[in-house]
mmCIF file of C-alpha atoms in Angstrom:
data_model
loop_
_atom_site.group_PDB
_atom_site.id
_atom_site.type_symbol
_atom_site.label_atom_id
_atom_site.label_comp_id
_atom_site.label_asym_id
_atom_site.label_seq_id
_atom_site.Cartn_x
_atom_site.Cartn_y
_atom_site.Cartn_z
ATOM 1 C CA MET A 9 -13.840 -3.258 -25.957
ATOM 2 C CA SER A 10 -16.146 -5.183 -23.619
ATOM 3 C CA GLY A 11 -16.773 -5.921 -20.151
ATOM 4 C CA SER A 12 -14.542 -9.128 -19.814
ATOM 5 C CA GLN A 13 -11.544 -8.179 -21.418
ATOM 6 C CA ILE A 14 -11.709 -4.486 -19.092
ATOM 7 C CA ALA A 15 -11.708 -6.716 -16.198
ATOM 8 C CA LEU A 16 -8.671 -8.562 -17.723
ATOM 9 C CA LEU A 17 -6.787 -5.342 -18.152
ATOM 10 C CA GLY A 18 -7.584 -5.031 -14.270
ATOM 11 C CA ALA A 19 -6.784 -8.012 -13.853
ATOM 12 C CA ILE A 20 -3.232 -7.880 -14.718
ATOM 13 C CA ALA A 21 -2.073 -4.384 -13.862
ATOM 14 C CA GLY A 22 -3.056 -6.073 -10.478
ATOM 15 C CA PHE A 23 -1.395 -9.870 -10.846
ATOM 16 C CA THR A 24 1.699 -7.900 -10.521
ATOM 17 C CA ILE A 25 1.867 -7.387 -7.380
ATOM 18 C CA PHE A 26 3.030 -10.716 -6.701
ATOM 19 C CA LEU A 27 6.217 -10.047 -9.014
ATOM 20 C CA GLY A 28 8.214 -8.734 -5.891
ATOM 21 C CA LEU A 29 6.584 -10.795 -2.923
ATOM 22 C CA PRO A 30 8.769 -13.836 -3.241
ATOM 23 C CA ILE A 31 11.813 -11.996 -2.156
ATOM 24 C CA GLY A 32 10.718 -12.322 1.678
ATOM 25 C CA ARG A 33 11.702 -16.205 0.803
ATOM 26 C CA LEU A 34 15.376 -15.327 0.741
ATOM 27 C CA ARG A 35 17.510 -17.600 2.646
ATOM 28 C CA ASN A 36 20.230 -16.243 4.457
ATOM 29 C CA ALA A 37 20.384 -12.877 3.835
ATOM 30 C CA THR A 38 22.913 -10.515 5.743
ATOM 31 C CA PRO A 39 21.790 -7.765 8.614
ATOM 32 C CA ARG A 40 22.713 -5.235 5.974
ATOM 33 C CA LEU A 41 20.553 -7.125 3.028
ATOM 34 C CA LYS A 42 17.539 -6.509 5.227
ATOM 35 C CA GLY A 43 18.310 -3.207 6.579
ATOM 36 C CA GLY A 44 18.948 -2.193 3.029
ATOM 37 C CA MET A 45 15.709 -4.071 1.781
ATOM 38 C CA ASN A 46 13.565 -2.358 4.587
ATOM 39 C CA ALA A 47 15.281 1.551 3.462
ATOM 40 C CA VAL A 48 14.079 0.439 -0.351
ATOM 41 C CA ALA A 49 10.551 -0.097 1.161
ATOM 42 C CA ILE A 50 10.648 3.114 2.613
ATOM 43 C CA GLY A 51 11.665 5.534 -0.011
ATOM 44 C CA ILE A 52 8.947 3.002 -2.754
ATOM 45 C CA LEU A 53 6.174 4.129 -0.160
ATOM 46 C CA VAL A 54 7.157 7.842 0.897
ATOM 47 C CA PHE A 55 6.982 7.912 -2.516
ATOM 48 C CA LEU A 56 3.284 6.646 -2.378
ATOM 49 C CA VAL A 57 2.217 8.746 0.209
ATOM 50 C CA TRP A 58 3.315 11.613 -2.381
ATOM 51 C CA ASP A 59 2.160 10.290 -5.146
ATOM 52 C CA ILE A 60 -1.749 9.294 -3.937
ATOM 53 C CA LEU A 61 -2.195 12.864 -2.345
ATOM 54 C CA SER A 62 -1.137 14.447 -5.317
ATOM 55 C CA HIS A 63 -4.083 12.866 -6.819
ATOM 56 C CA ALA A 64 -6.368 13.333 -3.866
ATOM 57 C CA TRP A 65 -5.868 16.720 -3.082
ATOM 58 C CA GLU A 66 -5.886 17.383 -7.604
ATOM 59 C CA PRO A 67 -9.961 17.366 -8.062
ATOM 60 C CA VAL A 68 -9.836 19.835 -4.462
ATOM 61 C CA ASP A 69 -7.562 21.847 -6.862
ATOM 62 C CA GLU A 70 -8.832 22.263 -9.461
ATOM 63 C CA ALA A 71 -12.294 23.253 -7.760
ATOM 64 C CA LEU A 72 -10.885 26.081 -6.019
ATOM 65 C CA LYS A 73 -9.309 27.419 -9.172
ATOM 66 C CA GLY A 74 -13.097 27.456 -10.796
ATOM 67 C CA ALA A 75 -14.597 28.943 -7.040
ATOM 68 C CA HIS A 76 -16.431 25.505 -6.939
ATOM 69 C CA TRP A 77 -16.608 26.072 -3.305
ATOM 70 C CA GLY A 78 -18.514 23.921 -2.034
ATOM 71 C CA THR A 79 -16.981 21.227 -3.964
ATOM 72 C CA SER A 80 -14.135 21.988 -2.717
ATOM 73 C CA LEU A 81 -14.727 22.434 1.110
ATOM 74 C CA THR A 82 -16.519 18.624 -0.024
ATOM 75 C CA ASP A 83 -13.632 16.772 -0.926
ATOM 76 C CA GLY A 84 -11.279 18.328 1.052
ATOM 77 C CA LEU A 85 -13.085 16.961 4.503
ATOM 78 C CA VAL A 86 -13.414 13.720 2.666
ATOM 79 C CA LEU A 87 -9.393 13.549 2.054
ATOM 80 C CA SER A 88 -9.100 14.912 5.675
ATOM 81 C CA ALA A 89 -11.587 12.353 6.621
ATOM 82 C CA GLY A 90 -9.788 9.461 4.874
ATOM 83 C CA LEU A 91 -6.724 10.291 6.163
ATOM 84 C CA ALA A 92 -7.494 10.400 9.833
ATOM 85 C CA VAL A 93 -9.594 6.942 9.434
ATOM 86 C CA GLY A 94 -6.001 5.567 7.524
ATOM 87 C CA LEU A 95 -4.056 7.170 9.945
ATOM 88 C CA GLY A 96 -5.768 7.079 13.224
ATOM 89 C CA GLY A 97 -7.618 3.555 12.688
ATOM 90 C CA LEU A 98 -4.212 1.621 12.078
ATOM 91 C CA VAL A 99 -2.811 2.821 15.557
ATOM 92 C CA GLN A 100 -5.743 1.941 17.396
ATOM 93 C CA TYR A 101 -5.680 -1.117 16.065
ATOM 94 C CA ASP A 102 -1.904 -1.647 16.914
ATOM 95 C CA ARG A 103 -3.122 -0.425 20.781
ATOM 96 C CA TRP A 104 -6.220 -3.449 20.614
ATOM 97 C CA ILE A 105 -3.410 -5.546 19.360
ATOM 98 C CA ALA A 106 -0.986 -4.914 21.812
ATOM 99 C CA ALA A 107 -4.150 -5.221 24.639
ATOM 100 C CA ARG A 108 -4.686 -8.523 22.944
ATOM 101 C CA ARG A 109 -0.374 -9.951 23.618
ATOM 102 C CA ALA A 110 -0.888 -8.578 27.302
ATOM 103 C CA GLY A 111 -4.352 -10.715 28.242
ATOM 104 C CA SER A 112 -3.165 -13.721 26.067
ATOM 105 C CA ALA A 113 0.354 -13.347 27.984
ATOM 106 C CA ARG A 114 -1.464 -13.775 31.472
ATOM 107 C CA PRO A 115 -1.387 -17.103 33.680
ATOM 108 C CA VAL A 116 -4.558 -19.329 33.468
ATOM 109 C CA GLY A 117 -5.468 -21.935 36.908
ATOM 110 C CA PRO A 118 -4.900 -25.708 36.434
ATOM 111 C CA GLY A 119 -7.089 -27.145 34.578
ATOM 112 C CA ALA A 120 -8.464 -24.386 32.778
ATOM 113 C CA ALA A 121 -9.118 -23.463 28.799
ATOM 114 C CA ALA A 122 -8.579 -19.549 28.527
ATOM 115 C CA ALA A 123 -10.086 -17.957 25.362
ATOM 116 C CA ALA A 124 -6.537 -17.230 24.569
ATOM 117 C CA GLU A 125 -5.198 -20.706 24.362
ATOM 118 C CA LEU A 126 -7.996 -21.583 21.669
ATOM 119 C CA ALA A 127 -7.558 -18.311 19.408
ATOM 120 C CA PRO A 128 -5.299 -19.005 16.813
ATOM 121 C CA ALA A 129 -1.802 -17.781 17.277
ATOM 122 C CA VAL A 130 -1.225 -13.771 17.361
ATOM 123 C CA ARG A 131 0.871 -13.412 14.431
ATOM 124 C CA SER A 132 4.116 -11.599 14.633
ATOM 125 C CA TYR A 133 5.033 -7.900 14.709
ATOM 126 C CA ALA A 134 6.435 -7.737 11.014
ATOM 127 C CA GLY A 135 3.056 -9.763 9.818
ATOM 128 C CA GLU A 136 1.100 -7.607 11.332
ATOM 129 C CA LEU A 137 2.889 -4.999 9.752
ATOM 130 C CA ALA A 138 3.302 -6.255 6.518
ATOM 131 C CA LEU A 139 -0.959 -6.819 6.701
ATOM 132 C CA MET A 140 -0.793 -3.680 7.455
ATOM 133 C CA ILE A 141 1.265 -2.179 3.742
ATOM 134 C CA ALA A 142 -0.964 -5.130 1.934
ATOM 135 C CA THR A 143 -3.962 -3.215 3.089
ATOM 136 C CA GLY A 144 -2.760 0.784 2.448
ATOM 137 C CA ILE A 145 -1.851 -0.550 -1.072
ATOM 138 C CA GLY A 146 -5.018 -2.208 -1.840
ATOM 139 C CA LEU A 147 -6.706 0.703 -0.801
ATOM 140 C CA HIS A 148 -4.666 3.029 -3.542
ATOM 141 C CA ASN A 149 -5.078 0.058 -5.840
ATOM 142 C CA PHE A 150 -8.955 0.336 -5.686
ATOM 143 C CA ALA A 151 -8.540 4.101 -6.663
ATOM 144 C CA GLU A 152 -6.167 2.955 -9.620
ATOM 145 C CA GLY A 153 -8.454 0.414 -10.681
ATOM 146 C CA LEU A 154 -11.657 3.184 -10.736
ATOM 147 C CA ALA A 155 -9.445 5.277 -13.285
ATOM 148 C CA ILE A 156 -8.534 1.881 -15.618
ATOM 149 C CA GLY A 157 -12.477 1.011 -15.351
ATOM 150 C CA SER A 158 -13.480 4.190 -16.229
ATOM 151 C CA SER A 159 -10.845 5.410 -19.070
ATOM 152 C CA ALA A 160 -12.041 2.191 -20.922
ATOM 153 C CA ALA A 161 -15.441 2.213 -20.599
ATOM 154 C CA GLN A 162 -15.510 5.943 -22.173
ATOM 155 C CA GLY A 163 -13.264 4.379 -25.187
ATOM 156 C CA GLU A 164 -9.767 5.195 -24.384
ATOM 157 C CA ILE A 165 -8.173 2.289 -24.755
ATOM 158 C CA SER A 166 -4.804 3.336 -25.088
ATOM 159 C CA LEU A 167 -4.974 5.394 -21.991
ATOM 160 C CA ALA A 168 -6.562 2.606 -20.183
ATOM 161 C CA VAL A 169 -3.237 -0.414 -21.536
ATOM 162 C CA LEU A 170 -0.946 2.903 -20.578
ATOM 163 C CA LEU A 171 -2.639 2.673 -17.237
ATOM 164 C CA VAL A 172 -2.452 -0.750 -17.102
ATOM 165 C CA ILE A 173 1.209 -0.708 -17.793
ATOM 166 C CA GLY A 174 2.272 1.655 -15.273
ATOM 167 C CA PHE A 175 -0.005 0.451 -12.504
ATOM 168 C CA GLY A 176 1.938 -3.033 -12.997
ATOM 169 C CA LEU A 177 5.100 -1.312 -12.832
ATOM 170 C CA HIS A 178 4.218 0.339 -9.924
ATOM 171 C CA ASN A 179 2.747 -2.915 -7.953
ATOM 172 C CA ALA A 180 6.085 -5.077 -8.819
ATOM 173 C CA THR A 181 7.659 -2.629 -6.643
ATOM 174 C CA GLU A 182 4.081 -2.646 -4.132
ATOM 175 C CA GLY A 183 5.141 -6.434 -3.544
ATOM 176 C CA PHE A 184 8.866 -5.648 -2.387
ATOM 177 C CA GLY A 185 7.361 -3.160 -0.165
ATOM 178 C CA ILE A 186 4.457 -5.292 1.496
ATOM 179 C CA VAL A 187 7.723 -8.067 2.401
ATOM 180 C CA ALA A 188 10.198 -5.821 3.351
ATOM 181 C CA PRO A 189 9.099 -5.899 7.363
ATOM 182 C CA LEU A 190 9.110 -10.065 6.968
ATOM 183 C CA ALA A 191 13.045 -9.825 5.694
ATOM 184 C CA ALA A 192 13.935 -6.883 7.969
ATOM 185 C CA GLU A 193 12.789 -10.094 10.914
ATOM 186 C CA GLY A 194 14.597 -12.773 9.647
ATOM 187 C CA GLU A 195 10.652 -14.118 8.721
ATOM 188 C CA ARG A 196 10.285 -16.188 5.964
ATOM 189 C CA PRO A 197 6.722 -16.515 5.129
ATOM 190 C CA SER A 198 4.776 -19.180 3.326
ATOM 191 C CA TRP A 199 3.916 -19.031 -0.043
ATOM 192 C CA GLY A 200 0.407 -19.296 0.922
ATOM 193 C CA THR A 201 1.309 -15.742 3.231
ATOM 194 C CA LEU A 202 2.512 -14.413 -0.003
ATOM 195 C CA LEU A 203 -0.392 -15.517 -1.618
ATOM 196 C CA LEU A 204 -2.756 -13.971 0.974
ATOM 197 C CA LEU A 205 -0.834 -10.311 0.986
ATOM 198 C CA GLY A 206 -1.180 -10.119 -2.565
ATOM 199 C CA ALA A 207 -4.781 -10.501 -2.586
ATOM 200 C CA ILE A 208 -5.018 -7.918 -0.431
ATOM 201 C CA GLY A 209 -2.771 -5.946 -1.863
ATOM 202 C CA GLY A 210 -3.605 -6.349 -5.949
ATOM 203 C CA GLY A 211 -6.635 -7.370 -5.708
ATOM 204 C CA PRO A 212 -8.748 -4.346 -5.472
ATOM 205 C CA THR A 213 -7.391 -3.009 -8.713
ATOM 206 C CA PHE A 214 -9.324 -6.083 -10.296
ATOM 207 C CA LEU A 215 -12.223 -5.006 -8.380
ATOM 208 C CA GLY A 216 -12.143 -1.380 -8.761
ATOM 209 C CA THR A 217 -11.462 -1.730 -12.414
ATOM 210 C CA LEU A 218 -14.996 -3.701 -12.451
ATOM 211 C CA LEU A 219 -16.591 -0.920 -10.351
ATOM 212 C CA GLY A 220 -14.992 1.807 -12.606
ATOM 213 C CA GLN A 221 -16.724 0.566 -15.788
ATOM 214 C CA HIS A 222 -20.039 2.048 -14.127
ATOM 215 C CA LEU A 223 -18.713 4.446 -11.373
ATOM 216 C CA VAL A 224 -17.391 7.550 -11.589
ATOM 217 C CA ASN A 225 -17.395 9.282 -8.242
ATOM 218 C CA ASP A 226 -14.364 11.687 -7.757
ATOM 219 C CA THR A 227 -15.604 11.715 -4.142
ATOM 220 C CA LEU A 228 -15.582 8.583 -3.626
ATOM 221 C CA SER A 229 -12.266 8.153 -5.243
ATOM 222 C CA ILE A 230 -10.806 10.987 -2.754
ATOM 223 C CA ALA A 231 -12.508 8.804 -0.323
ATOM 224 C CA PHE A 232 -10.375 5.163 -0.436
ATOM 225 C CA LEU A 233 -6.808 7.654 -1.536
ATOM 226 C CA GLY A 234 -7.060 9.081 1.819
ATOM 227 C CA LEU A 235 -7.788 6.497 3.170
ATOM 228 C CA ALA A 236 -4.899 4.712 1.293
ATOM 229 C CA ALA A 237 -1.946 7.786 2.094
ATOM 230 C CA GLY A 238 -3.234 7.793 5.964
ATOM 231 C CA SER A 239 -2.872 3.534 6.301
ATOM 232 C CA ILE A 240 0.799 3.748 4.310
ATOM 233 C CA LEU A 241 1.970 6.936 6.305
ATOM 234 C CA TYR A 242 1.372 5.040 9.322
ATOM 235 C CA VAL A 243 3.530 1.938 8.315
ATOM 236 C CA VAL A 244 6.207 4.780 7.136
ATOM 237 C CA ILE A 245 6.681 5.491 10.746
ATOM 238 C CA GLU A 246 6.797 2.182 11.572
ATOM 239 C CA LEU A 247 9.456 1.034 9.332
ATOM 240 C CA LEU A 248 11.684 3.586 10.144
ATOM 241 C CA ALA A 249 11.494 2.311 13.906
ATOM 242 C CA VAL A 250 12.579 -1.048 12.137
ATOM 243 C CA ALA A 251 15.637 0.890 9.916
ATOM 244 C CA ARG A 252 16.745 2.437 13.648
ATOM 245 C CA ARG A 253 17.218 -1.514 14.796
ATOM 246 C CA SER A 254 18.837 -2.982 11.959
ATOM 247 C CA ALA A 255 22.174 -3.323 11.387
ATOM 248 C CA ALA A 256 22.485 -1.164 8.471
ATOM 249 C CA THR A 257 24.541 2.115 9.102
ATOM 250 C CA LYS A 258 22.835 5.531 8.451
ATOM 251 C CA GLU A 259 24.228 5.677 4.812
ATOM 252 C CA LEU A 260 23.498 2.885 3.717
ATOM 253 C CA THR A 261 19.911 3.674 4.829
ATOM 254 C CA THR A 262 19.793 6.631 3.755
ATOM 255 C CA TRP A 263 21.075 5.916 0.103
ATOM 256 C CA CYS A 264 18.622 2.883 0.357
ATOM 257 C CA ILE A 265 15.503 5.124 0.911
ATOM 258 C CA LEU A 266 16.715 7.174 -2.076
ATOM 259 C CA LEU A 267 16.877 4.051 -4.276
ATOM 260 C CA GLY A 268 12.815 3.544 -3.313
ATOM 261 C CA LEU A 269 11.947 7.058 -4.035
ATOM 262 C CA LEU A 270 14.147 6.779 -7.440
ATOM 263 C CA LEU A 271 11.950 3.125 -8.025
ATOM 264 C CA GLY A 272 8.943 4.593 -7.374
ATOM 265 C CA PHE A 273 9.654 7.940 -9.968
ATOM 266 C CA THR A 274 10.788 5.927 -12.681
ATOM 267 C CA THR A 275 7.534 3.479 -12.804
ATOM 268 C CA ASP A 276 5.488 6.714 -12.175
ATOM 269 C CA ALA A 277 6.559 7.862 -16.010
ATOM 270 C CA VAL A 278 4.524 5.833 -17.919
ATOM 271 C CA VAL A 279 1.899 6.717 -16.171
ATOM 272 C CA THR A 280 2.518 10.467 -16.142
ATOM 273 C CA ALA A 281 3.078 9.940 -19.802
ATOM 274 C CA ALA A 282 -0.412 8.332 -20.287
ATOM 275 C CA GLY A 283 -1.319 12.238 -18.861
ATOM 276 C CA VAL A 284 -2.738 11.126 -15.599
#
């Protein structure tokens, strides 16, 4: 398989994230529907955290079984650092945004143009949350792209195709997870915003596929998976706060979270069948 054909596989897997994004433009969604959509997204993201961490821990577990203590320690520290940076980095980012909002709210003297007035308007909280989700999923998808590129470059074409199908199904549900905060808050994103969010979340699959043809490194994959897990874990915490404020009942929220989890496991079945 040529390099361009392998790159096309990665592009297809990443492009499917756009399938779930238009849901964010639904008109006149009821408060219960918005709350339910938010809960489904929580379920999908909880599954992703589990899925990402299980893949990230696998090399560490194998090294421990083989008594490769140095490798297991190094990879374990890399995973821990990735989690800390992914989770703690978004906490700091959230604080920075809050401080920026507070600063831009301060009154300025007559006739003076404050820097905050000249800067672009700060996006809404729901928009920031959607951007965080897209970034976390993008890091996850970069590692998936590495797997696609590596398999195809080694001549395992059937495995690479199955990975594209499985990751493509995953990405379709991830697109919905990205726009769920916007839907929950009743914000209707523009097509340009959806395009940007899709590029951030799905584009790294293509980039990872290109790199995976030439570089196979467990430690690098673990680092990106750790970053992704930490980022998505932070977003899950934030979405749970949104769920508490929503009009959805506890029963509806619970069942929709379960639905999201089951969607994650269902779309993962093809990847599992591929032996990954």
